[in-house]
CSV table of C-alpha atoms and ligand atoms in Angstrom, one decimal:
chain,number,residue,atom,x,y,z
A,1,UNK,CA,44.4,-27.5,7.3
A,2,UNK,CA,41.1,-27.7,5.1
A,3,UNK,CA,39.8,-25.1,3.2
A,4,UNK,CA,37.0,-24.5,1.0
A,5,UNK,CA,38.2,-23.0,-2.3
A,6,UNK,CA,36.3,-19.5,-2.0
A,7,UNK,CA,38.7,-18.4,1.1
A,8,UNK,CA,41.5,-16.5,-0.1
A,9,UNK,CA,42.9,-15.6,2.9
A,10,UNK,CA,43.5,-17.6,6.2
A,11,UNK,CA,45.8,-16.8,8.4
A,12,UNK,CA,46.7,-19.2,11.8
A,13,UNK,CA,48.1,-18.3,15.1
A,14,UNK,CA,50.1,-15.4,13.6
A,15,UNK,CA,52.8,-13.8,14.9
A,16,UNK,CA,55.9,-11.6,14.4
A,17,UNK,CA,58.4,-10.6,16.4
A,18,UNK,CA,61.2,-7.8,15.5
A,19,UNK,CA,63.6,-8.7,18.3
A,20,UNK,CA,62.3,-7.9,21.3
A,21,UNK,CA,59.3,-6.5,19.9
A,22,UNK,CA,56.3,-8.1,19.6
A,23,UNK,CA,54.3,-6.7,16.5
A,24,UNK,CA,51.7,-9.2,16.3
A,25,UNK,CA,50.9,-11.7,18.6
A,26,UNK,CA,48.6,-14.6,17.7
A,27,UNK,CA,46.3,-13.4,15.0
A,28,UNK,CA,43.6,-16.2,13.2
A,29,UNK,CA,41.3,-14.9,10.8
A,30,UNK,CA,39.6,-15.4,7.3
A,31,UNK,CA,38.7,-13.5,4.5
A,32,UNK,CA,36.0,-14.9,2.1
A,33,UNK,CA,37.0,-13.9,-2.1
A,34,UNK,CA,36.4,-11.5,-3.4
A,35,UNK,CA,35.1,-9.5,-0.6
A,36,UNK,CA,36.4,-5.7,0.2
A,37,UNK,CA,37.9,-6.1,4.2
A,38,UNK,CA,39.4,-3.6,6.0
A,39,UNK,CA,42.5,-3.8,8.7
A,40,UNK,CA,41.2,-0.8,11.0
A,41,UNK,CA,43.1,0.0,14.6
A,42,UNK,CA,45.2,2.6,16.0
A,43,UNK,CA,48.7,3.5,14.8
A,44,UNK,CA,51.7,1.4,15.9
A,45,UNK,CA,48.4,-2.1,16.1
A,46,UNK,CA,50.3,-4.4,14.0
A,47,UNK,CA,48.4,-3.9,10.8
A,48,UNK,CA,51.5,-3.0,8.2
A,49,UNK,CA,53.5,-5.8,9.6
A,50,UNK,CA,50.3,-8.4,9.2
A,51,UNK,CA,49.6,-7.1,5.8
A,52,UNK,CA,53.0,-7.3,4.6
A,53,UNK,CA,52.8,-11.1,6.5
A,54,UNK,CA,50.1,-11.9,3.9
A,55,UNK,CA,52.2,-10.2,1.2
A,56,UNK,CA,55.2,-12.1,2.0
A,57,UNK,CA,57.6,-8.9,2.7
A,58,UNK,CA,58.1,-10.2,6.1
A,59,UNK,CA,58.7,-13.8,7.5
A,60,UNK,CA,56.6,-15.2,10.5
A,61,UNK,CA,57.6,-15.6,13.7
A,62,UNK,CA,54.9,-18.3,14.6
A,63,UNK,CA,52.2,-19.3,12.4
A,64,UNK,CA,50.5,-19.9,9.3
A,65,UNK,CA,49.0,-18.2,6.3
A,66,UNK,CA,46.9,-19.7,3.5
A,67,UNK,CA,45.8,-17.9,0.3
A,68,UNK,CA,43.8,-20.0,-1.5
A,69,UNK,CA,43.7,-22.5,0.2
A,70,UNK,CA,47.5,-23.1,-0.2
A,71,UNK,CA,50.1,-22.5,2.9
A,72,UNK,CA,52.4,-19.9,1.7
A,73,UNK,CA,54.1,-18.7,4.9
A,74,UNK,CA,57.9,-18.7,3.6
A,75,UNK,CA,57.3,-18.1,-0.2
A,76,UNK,CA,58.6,-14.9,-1.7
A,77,UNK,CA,56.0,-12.2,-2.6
A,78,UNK,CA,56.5,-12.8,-6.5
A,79,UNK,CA,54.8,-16.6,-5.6
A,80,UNK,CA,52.2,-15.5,-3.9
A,81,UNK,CA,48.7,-14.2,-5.7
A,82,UNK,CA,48.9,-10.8,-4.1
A,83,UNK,CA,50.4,-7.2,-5.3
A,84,UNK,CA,50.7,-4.4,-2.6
A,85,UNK,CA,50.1,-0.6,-2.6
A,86,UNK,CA,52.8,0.3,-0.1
A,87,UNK,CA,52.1,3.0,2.6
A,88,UNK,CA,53.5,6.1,2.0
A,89,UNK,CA,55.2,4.6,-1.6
A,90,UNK,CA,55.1,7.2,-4.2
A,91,UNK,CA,54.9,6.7,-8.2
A,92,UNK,CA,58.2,6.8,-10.0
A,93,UNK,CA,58.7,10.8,-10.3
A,94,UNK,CA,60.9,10.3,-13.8
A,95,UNK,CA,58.5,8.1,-15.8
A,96,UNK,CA,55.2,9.2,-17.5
A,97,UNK,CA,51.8,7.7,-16.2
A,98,UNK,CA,51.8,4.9,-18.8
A,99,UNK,CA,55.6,4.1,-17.9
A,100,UNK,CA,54.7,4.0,-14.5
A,101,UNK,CA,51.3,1.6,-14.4
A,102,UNK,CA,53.5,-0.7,-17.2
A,103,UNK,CA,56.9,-1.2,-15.0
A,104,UNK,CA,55.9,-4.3,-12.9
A,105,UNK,CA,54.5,-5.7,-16.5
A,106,UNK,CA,57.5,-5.1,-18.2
A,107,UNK,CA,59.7,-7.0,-15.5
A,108,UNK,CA,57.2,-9.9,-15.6
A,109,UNK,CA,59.0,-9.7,-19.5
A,110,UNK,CA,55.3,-9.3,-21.1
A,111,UNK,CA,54.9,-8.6,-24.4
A,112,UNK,CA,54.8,-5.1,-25.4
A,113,UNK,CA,51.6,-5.1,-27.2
A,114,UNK,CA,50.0,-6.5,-24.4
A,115,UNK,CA,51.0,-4.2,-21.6
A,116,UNK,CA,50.0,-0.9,-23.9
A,117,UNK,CA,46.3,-3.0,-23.8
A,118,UNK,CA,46.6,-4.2,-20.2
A,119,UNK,CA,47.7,-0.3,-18.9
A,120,UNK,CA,44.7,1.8,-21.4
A,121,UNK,CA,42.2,-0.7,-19.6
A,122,UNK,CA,44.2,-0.3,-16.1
A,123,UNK,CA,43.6,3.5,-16.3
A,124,UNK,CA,39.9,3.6,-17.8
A,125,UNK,CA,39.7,1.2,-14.9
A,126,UNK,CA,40.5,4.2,-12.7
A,127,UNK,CA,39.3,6.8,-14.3
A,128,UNK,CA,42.2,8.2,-16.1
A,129,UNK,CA,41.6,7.3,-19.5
A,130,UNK,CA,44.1,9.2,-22.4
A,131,UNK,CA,46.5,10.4,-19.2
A,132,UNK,CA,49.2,7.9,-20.5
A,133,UNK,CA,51.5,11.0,-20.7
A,134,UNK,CA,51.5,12.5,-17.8
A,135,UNK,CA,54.1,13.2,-15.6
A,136,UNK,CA,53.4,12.7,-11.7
A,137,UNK,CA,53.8,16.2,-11.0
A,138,UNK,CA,51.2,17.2,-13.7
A,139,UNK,CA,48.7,15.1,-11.6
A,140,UNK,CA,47.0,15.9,-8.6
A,141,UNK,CA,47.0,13.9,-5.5
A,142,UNK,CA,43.7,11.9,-5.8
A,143,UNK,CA,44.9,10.7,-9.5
A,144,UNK,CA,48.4,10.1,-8.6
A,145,UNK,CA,46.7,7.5,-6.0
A,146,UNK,CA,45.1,6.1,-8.8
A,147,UNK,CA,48.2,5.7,-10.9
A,148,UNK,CA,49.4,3.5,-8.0
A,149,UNK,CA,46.3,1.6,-7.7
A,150,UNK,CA,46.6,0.7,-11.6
A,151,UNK,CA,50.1,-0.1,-11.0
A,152,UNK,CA,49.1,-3.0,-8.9
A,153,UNK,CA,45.8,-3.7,-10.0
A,154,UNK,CA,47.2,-3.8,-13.9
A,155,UNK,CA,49.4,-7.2,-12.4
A,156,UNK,CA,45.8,-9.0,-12.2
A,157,UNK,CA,47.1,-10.9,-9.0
A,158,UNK,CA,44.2,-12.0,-7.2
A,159,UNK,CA,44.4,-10.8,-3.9
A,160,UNK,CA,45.3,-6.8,-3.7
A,161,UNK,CA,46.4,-5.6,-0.3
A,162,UNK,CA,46.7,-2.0,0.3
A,163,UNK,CA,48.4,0.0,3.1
A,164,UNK,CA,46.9,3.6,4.4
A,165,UNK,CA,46.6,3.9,0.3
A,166,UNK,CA,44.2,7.4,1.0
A,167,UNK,CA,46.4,8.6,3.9
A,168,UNK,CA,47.9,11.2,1.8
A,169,UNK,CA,44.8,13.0,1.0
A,170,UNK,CA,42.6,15.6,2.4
A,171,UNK,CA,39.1,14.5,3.8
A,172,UNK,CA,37.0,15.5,0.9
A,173,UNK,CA,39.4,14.0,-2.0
A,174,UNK,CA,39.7,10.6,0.5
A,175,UNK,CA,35.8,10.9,1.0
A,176,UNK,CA,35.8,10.4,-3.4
A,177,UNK,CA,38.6,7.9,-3.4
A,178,UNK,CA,36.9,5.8,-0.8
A,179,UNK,CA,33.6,5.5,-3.1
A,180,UNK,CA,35.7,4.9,-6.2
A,181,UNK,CA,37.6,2.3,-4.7
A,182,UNK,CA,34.8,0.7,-3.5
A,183,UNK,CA,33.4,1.1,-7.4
A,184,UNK,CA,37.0,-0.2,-8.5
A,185,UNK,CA,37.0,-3.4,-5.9
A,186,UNK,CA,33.6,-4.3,-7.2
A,187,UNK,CA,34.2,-4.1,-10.7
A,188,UNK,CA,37.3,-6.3,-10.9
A,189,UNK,CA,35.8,-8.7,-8.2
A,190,UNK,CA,38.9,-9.5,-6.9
A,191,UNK,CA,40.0,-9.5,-2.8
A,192,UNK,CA,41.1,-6.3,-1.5
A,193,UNK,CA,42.5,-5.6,2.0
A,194,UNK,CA,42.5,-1.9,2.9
A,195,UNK,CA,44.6,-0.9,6.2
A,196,UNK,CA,43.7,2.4,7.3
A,197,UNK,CA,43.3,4.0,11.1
A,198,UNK,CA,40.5,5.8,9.7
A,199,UNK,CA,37.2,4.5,11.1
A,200,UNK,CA,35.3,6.5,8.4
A,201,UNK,CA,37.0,5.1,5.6
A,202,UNK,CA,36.8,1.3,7.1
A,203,UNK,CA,33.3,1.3,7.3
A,204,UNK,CA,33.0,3.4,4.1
A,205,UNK,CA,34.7,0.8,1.9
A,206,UNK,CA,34.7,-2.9,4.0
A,207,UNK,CA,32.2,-5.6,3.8
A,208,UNK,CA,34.1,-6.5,6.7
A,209,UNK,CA,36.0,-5.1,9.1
A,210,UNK,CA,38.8,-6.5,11.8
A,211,UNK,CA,39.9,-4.4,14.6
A,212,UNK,CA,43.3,-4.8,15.2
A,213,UNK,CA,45.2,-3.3,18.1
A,214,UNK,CA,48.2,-4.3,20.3
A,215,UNK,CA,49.6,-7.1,18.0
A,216,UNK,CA,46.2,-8.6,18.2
A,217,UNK,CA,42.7,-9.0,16.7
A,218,UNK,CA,40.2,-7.7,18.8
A,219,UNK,CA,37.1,-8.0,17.2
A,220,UNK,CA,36.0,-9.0,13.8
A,221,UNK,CA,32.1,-8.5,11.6
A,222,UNK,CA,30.9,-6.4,9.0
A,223,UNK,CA,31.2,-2.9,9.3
A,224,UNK,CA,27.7,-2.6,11.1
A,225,UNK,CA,28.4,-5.2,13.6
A,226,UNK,CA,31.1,-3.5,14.8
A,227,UNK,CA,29.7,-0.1,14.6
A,228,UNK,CA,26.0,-0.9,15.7
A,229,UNK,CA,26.5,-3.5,18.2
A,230,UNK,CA,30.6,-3.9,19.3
A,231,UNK,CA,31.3,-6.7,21.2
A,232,UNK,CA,35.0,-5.2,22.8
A,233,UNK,CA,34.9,-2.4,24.8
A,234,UNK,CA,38.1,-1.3,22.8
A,235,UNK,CA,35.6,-1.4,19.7
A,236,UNK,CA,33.1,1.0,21.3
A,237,UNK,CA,35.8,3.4,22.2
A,238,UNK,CA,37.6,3.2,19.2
A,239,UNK,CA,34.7,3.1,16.7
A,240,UNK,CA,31.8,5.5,16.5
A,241,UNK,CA,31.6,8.0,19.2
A,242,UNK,CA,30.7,5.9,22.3
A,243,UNK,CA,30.0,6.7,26.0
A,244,UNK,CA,30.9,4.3,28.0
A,245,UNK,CA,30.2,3.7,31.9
A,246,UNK,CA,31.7,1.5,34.2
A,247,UNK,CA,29.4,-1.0,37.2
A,248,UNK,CA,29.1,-3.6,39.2
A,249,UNK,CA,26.9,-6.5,37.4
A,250,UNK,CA,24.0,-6.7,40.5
A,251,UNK,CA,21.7,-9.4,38.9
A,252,UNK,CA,20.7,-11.1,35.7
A,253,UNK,CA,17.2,-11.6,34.6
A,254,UNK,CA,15.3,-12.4,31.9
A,255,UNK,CA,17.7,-11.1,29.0
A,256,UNK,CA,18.7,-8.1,30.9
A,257,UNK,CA,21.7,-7.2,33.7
A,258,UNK,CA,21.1,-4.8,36.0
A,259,UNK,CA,24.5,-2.7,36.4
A,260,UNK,CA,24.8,-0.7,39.7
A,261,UNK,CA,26.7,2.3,37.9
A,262,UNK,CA,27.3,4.0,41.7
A,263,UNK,CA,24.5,6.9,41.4
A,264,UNK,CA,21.8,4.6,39.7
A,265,UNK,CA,21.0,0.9,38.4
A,266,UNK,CA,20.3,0.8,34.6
A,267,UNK,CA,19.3,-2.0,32.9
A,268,UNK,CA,21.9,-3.5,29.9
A,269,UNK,CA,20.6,-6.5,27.2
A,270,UNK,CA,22.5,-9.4,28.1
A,271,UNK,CA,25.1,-10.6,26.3
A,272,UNK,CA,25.6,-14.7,24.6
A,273,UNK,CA,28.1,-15.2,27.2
A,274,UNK,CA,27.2,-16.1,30.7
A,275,UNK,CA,27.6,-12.7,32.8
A,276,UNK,CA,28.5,-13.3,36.6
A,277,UNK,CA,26.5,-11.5,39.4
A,278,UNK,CA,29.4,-8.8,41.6
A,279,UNK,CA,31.3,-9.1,38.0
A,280,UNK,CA,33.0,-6.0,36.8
A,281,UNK,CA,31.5,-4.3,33.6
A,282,UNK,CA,31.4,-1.5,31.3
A,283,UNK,CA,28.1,-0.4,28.5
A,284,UNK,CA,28.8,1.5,25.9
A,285,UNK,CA,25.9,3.7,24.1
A,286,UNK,CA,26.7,5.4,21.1
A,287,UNK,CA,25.9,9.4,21.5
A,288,UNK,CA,23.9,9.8,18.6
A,289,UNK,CA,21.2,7.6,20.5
A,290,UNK,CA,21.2,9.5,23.8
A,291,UNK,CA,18.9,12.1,24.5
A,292,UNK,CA,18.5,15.1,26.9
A,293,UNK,CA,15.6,15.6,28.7
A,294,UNK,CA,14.2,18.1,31.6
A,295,UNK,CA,14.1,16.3,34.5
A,296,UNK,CA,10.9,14.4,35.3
A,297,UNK,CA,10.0,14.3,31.3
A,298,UNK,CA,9.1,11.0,30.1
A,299,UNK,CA,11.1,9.1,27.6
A,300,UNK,CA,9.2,5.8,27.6
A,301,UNK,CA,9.3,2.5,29.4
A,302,UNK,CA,11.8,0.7,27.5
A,303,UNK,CA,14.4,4.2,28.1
A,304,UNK,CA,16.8,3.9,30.6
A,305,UNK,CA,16.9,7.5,32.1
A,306,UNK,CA,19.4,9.1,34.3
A,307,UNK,CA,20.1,12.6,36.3
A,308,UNK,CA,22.7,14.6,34.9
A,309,UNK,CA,23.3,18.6,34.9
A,310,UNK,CA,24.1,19.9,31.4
A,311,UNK,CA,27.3,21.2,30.6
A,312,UNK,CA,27.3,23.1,27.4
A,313,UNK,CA,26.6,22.4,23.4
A,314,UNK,CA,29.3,22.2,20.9
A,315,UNK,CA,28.2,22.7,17.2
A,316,UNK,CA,30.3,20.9,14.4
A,317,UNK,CA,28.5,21.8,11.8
A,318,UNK,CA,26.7,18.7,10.6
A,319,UNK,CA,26.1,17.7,14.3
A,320,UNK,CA,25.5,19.0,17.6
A,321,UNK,CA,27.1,17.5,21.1
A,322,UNK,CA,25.1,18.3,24.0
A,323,UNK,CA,27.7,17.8,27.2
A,324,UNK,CA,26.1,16.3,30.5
A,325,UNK,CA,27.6,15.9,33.3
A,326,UNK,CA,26.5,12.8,35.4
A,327,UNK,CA,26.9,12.8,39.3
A,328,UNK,CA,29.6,10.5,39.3
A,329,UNK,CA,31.5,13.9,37.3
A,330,UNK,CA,32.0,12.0,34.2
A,331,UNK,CA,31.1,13.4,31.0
A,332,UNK,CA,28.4,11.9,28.4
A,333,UNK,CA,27.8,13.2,24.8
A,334,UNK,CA,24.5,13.3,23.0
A,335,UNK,CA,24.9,14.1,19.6
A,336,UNK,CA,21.8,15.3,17.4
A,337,UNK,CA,21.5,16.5,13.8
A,338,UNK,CA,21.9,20.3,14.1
A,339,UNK,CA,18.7,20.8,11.9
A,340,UNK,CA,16.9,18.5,14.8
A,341,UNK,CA,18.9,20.3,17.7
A,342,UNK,CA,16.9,21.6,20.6
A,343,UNK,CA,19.2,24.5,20.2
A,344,UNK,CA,19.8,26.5,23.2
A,345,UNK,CA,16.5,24.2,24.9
A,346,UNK,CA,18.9,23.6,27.9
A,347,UNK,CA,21.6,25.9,30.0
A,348,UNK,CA,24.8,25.0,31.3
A,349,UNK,CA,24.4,24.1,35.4
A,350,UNK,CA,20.6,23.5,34.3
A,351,UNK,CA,19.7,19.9,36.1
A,352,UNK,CA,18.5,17.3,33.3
A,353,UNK,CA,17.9,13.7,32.6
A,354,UNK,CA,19.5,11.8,30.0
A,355,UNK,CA,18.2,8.5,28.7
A,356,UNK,CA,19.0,5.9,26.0
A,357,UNK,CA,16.5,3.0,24.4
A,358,UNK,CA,17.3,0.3,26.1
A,359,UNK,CA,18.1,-2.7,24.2
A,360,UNK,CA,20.7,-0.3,22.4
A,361,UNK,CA,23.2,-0.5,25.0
A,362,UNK,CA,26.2,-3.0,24.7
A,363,UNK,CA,28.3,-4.8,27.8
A,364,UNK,CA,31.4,-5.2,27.4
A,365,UNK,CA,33.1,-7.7,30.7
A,366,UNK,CA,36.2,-6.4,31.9
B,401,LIG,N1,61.3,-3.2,11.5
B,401,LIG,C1,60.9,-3.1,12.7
B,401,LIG,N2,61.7,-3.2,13.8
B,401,LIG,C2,61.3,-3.1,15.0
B,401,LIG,N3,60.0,-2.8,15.4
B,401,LIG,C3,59.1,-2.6,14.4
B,401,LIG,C4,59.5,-2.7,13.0
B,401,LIG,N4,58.4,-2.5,12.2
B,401,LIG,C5,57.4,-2.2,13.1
B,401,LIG,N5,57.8,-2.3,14.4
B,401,LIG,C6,57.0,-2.2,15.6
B,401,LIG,O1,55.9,-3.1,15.5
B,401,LIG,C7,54.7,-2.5,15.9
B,401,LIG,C8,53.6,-2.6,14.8
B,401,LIG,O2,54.1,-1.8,13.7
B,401,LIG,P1,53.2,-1.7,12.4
B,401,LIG,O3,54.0,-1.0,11.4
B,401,LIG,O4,52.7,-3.1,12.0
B,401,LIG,O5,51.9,-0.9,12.9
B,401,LIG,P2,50.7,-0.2,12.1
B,401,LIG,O6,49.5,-0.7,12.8
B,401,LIG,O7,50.9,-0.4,10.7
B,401,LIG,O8,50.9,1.4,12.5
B,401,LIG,P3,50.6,2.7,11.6
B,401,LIG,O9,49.1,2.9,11.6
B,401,LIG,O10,51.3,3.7,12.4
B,401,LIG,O11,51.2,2.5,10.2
B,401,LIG,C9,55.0,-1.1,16.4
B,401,LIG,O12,55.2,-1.1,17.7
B,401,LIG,C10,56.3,-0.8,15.6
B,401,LIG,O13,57.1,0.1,16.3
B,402,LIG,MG1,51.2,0.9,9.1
């Protein structure tokens, strides 16, 4: 296998087995250095057992994986240039901050001098400058994350891989942590991978994100690729708050299939891939680009409008969903900015249209 030397991470047909469990299937990806890339999918995906692959905690069942260029697949974690913040791994509760941050040092037999300089730059690093006393107890959650964060970032390995590290915070302490990280990965420069189910904090912190899910990698792009413009149907559902609707492909035209969707054709862009006419296909359209209309307004000539009967608002403080209800009975959200709401414009049984631009829809082949 060649490799340029700015890839740290490549991994090749993938997989791991736990005996009759298949964790992860056949996963191939890379990861440019120094970039900040997320692992994002729903719990139970594979993503712990393929970031502990990369760390070297766990043997492969099939496959290969390259850091730097250099196939590592059965070397122990301490030969490999990665450290790992474990999920759900606290700090030692008996040692002091400093004590703490300096223990993986201190088995690597460095000098003393030079772990007191390597930990005081570790936790200004951080943010935690002069706390080399503290206990863990006399720290509060966001900071004792930190602590663990200079605990592996203080081994200056060159690839850090981190699992569910802000899992044990509350949203608006993870919100901060996910910025400072961000601050933290860009400042040292080095490789971090960040697994997390939180879709928020993935696109928060990644240049790029993978989408993993059953044992396998479903999708893979920067975090607005797979927000803006998901290529997986899984993606759409999983990411972003998607409606999706389900057709019959009816014909293909100039840059555009027309999907019979059972109570009205719409027109979808067409995708790279060649899109068979009677084929069976889904669009997804986020809700935060659908709009609620009265029926017979006009949206424009590149909308795609729909009948629907509206169902009721739901206010969530930053945003509003407006529920429709299309003929087929399924449900469609349109979110709005509550300051832009149309408030109460629309009653529930009221008949309405709803429509979408166009070229903003996404199909997704069964
Ligand atoms: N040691 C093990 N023995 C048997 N099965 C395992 C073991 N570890 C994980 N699994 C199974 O492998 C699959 C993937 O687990 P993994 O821990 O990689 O998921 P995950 O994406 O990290 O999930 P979460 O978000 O909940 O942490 C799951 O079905 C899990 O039950
Ligand atoms: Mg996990």
């Amino acid at each position: 296998m060649t490799e340029s030397a700015d890839i740290a991470v490549e991994v090749v047909g993938l997989g791991k087995n736990y005996g009759a469990v298949t964790a992860l299937k056949s996963v191939s990806f890379s990861i440019e250095s120094g970039k900040y890339y997320a692992l994002l999918g729903p719990s139970g995906g594979g993503k712990t057992t393929l970031l502990r692959l990369i760390g070297g905690f766990l043997r492969p069942s099939a496959g290969r994986v390259y850091l730097h260029g250099a196939e590592v697949s059965h070397l122990p974690p301490n030969r490999r240039p990665t450290s790992m913040v474990f999920q759900n791994y606290a700090l030692f509760p008996h040692m002091t901050v400093e004590r703490n941050v300096a223990y993986g040092l201190k088995l690597l037999r460095v000098p003393a001098g030079d772990i007191r300089d390597r930990v005081d730059r570790m936790l200004a690093m951080v943010g935690l400058e002069g706390y080399n006393r503290r206990m863990p107890h006399e720290l509060s959650g966001g900071q004792q994350q930190r602590v663990q964060l200079a605990r592996s970032l203080v081994l200056e390995r060159d690839i850090l891989l981190l699992d569910e590290p802000l899992a044990s915070l509350d949203a608006r302490l993870r919100k901060d942590m996910c910025l400072e990280l961000k601050r933290i990965q860009e400042k040292v420069g080095i490789t971090f991978i960040h697994v997390t189910h939180n879709q928020e904090e993935a696109l928060t912190v990644a240049d790029r994100i993978a989408i993993i899910a059953d044992g396998e990698l479903v999708e893979e792009g920067t975090a607005r690729d797979v927000y803006e413009t998901p290529d997986k149907r899984f993606t759409a559902e999983f990411i972003g708050d998607n409606n999706v609707l389900e057709g019959a492909v009816a014909a293909v035209f100039d840059g555009r299939v027309a999907l019979d969707i059972g109570f009205a054709k719409v027109e979808v862009p067409a995708p790279p891939a060649p899109v068979p006419t009677g084929a069976r296909a889904a669009f997804s359209i986020r809700s935060e680009l659908l709009r609620i209309a009265g029926r017979g307004e006009d949206m424009g000539a590149s909308w795609q409008v729909v009948p629907a009967e509206y169902v009721e608002d739901v206010y969530l403080g930053l945003t509003v969903s407006h529920l429709v209800r299309l003929p087929d009975g399924t449900e469609a959200v349109a979110r709005q900015m509550s300051g832009e709401s149309d408030g109460n414009r629309f009653e529930a049984g009221q008949e309405v249209a709803v429509g979408w631009p166009t070229d903003r829809a996404r199909l997704h082949l069964a």
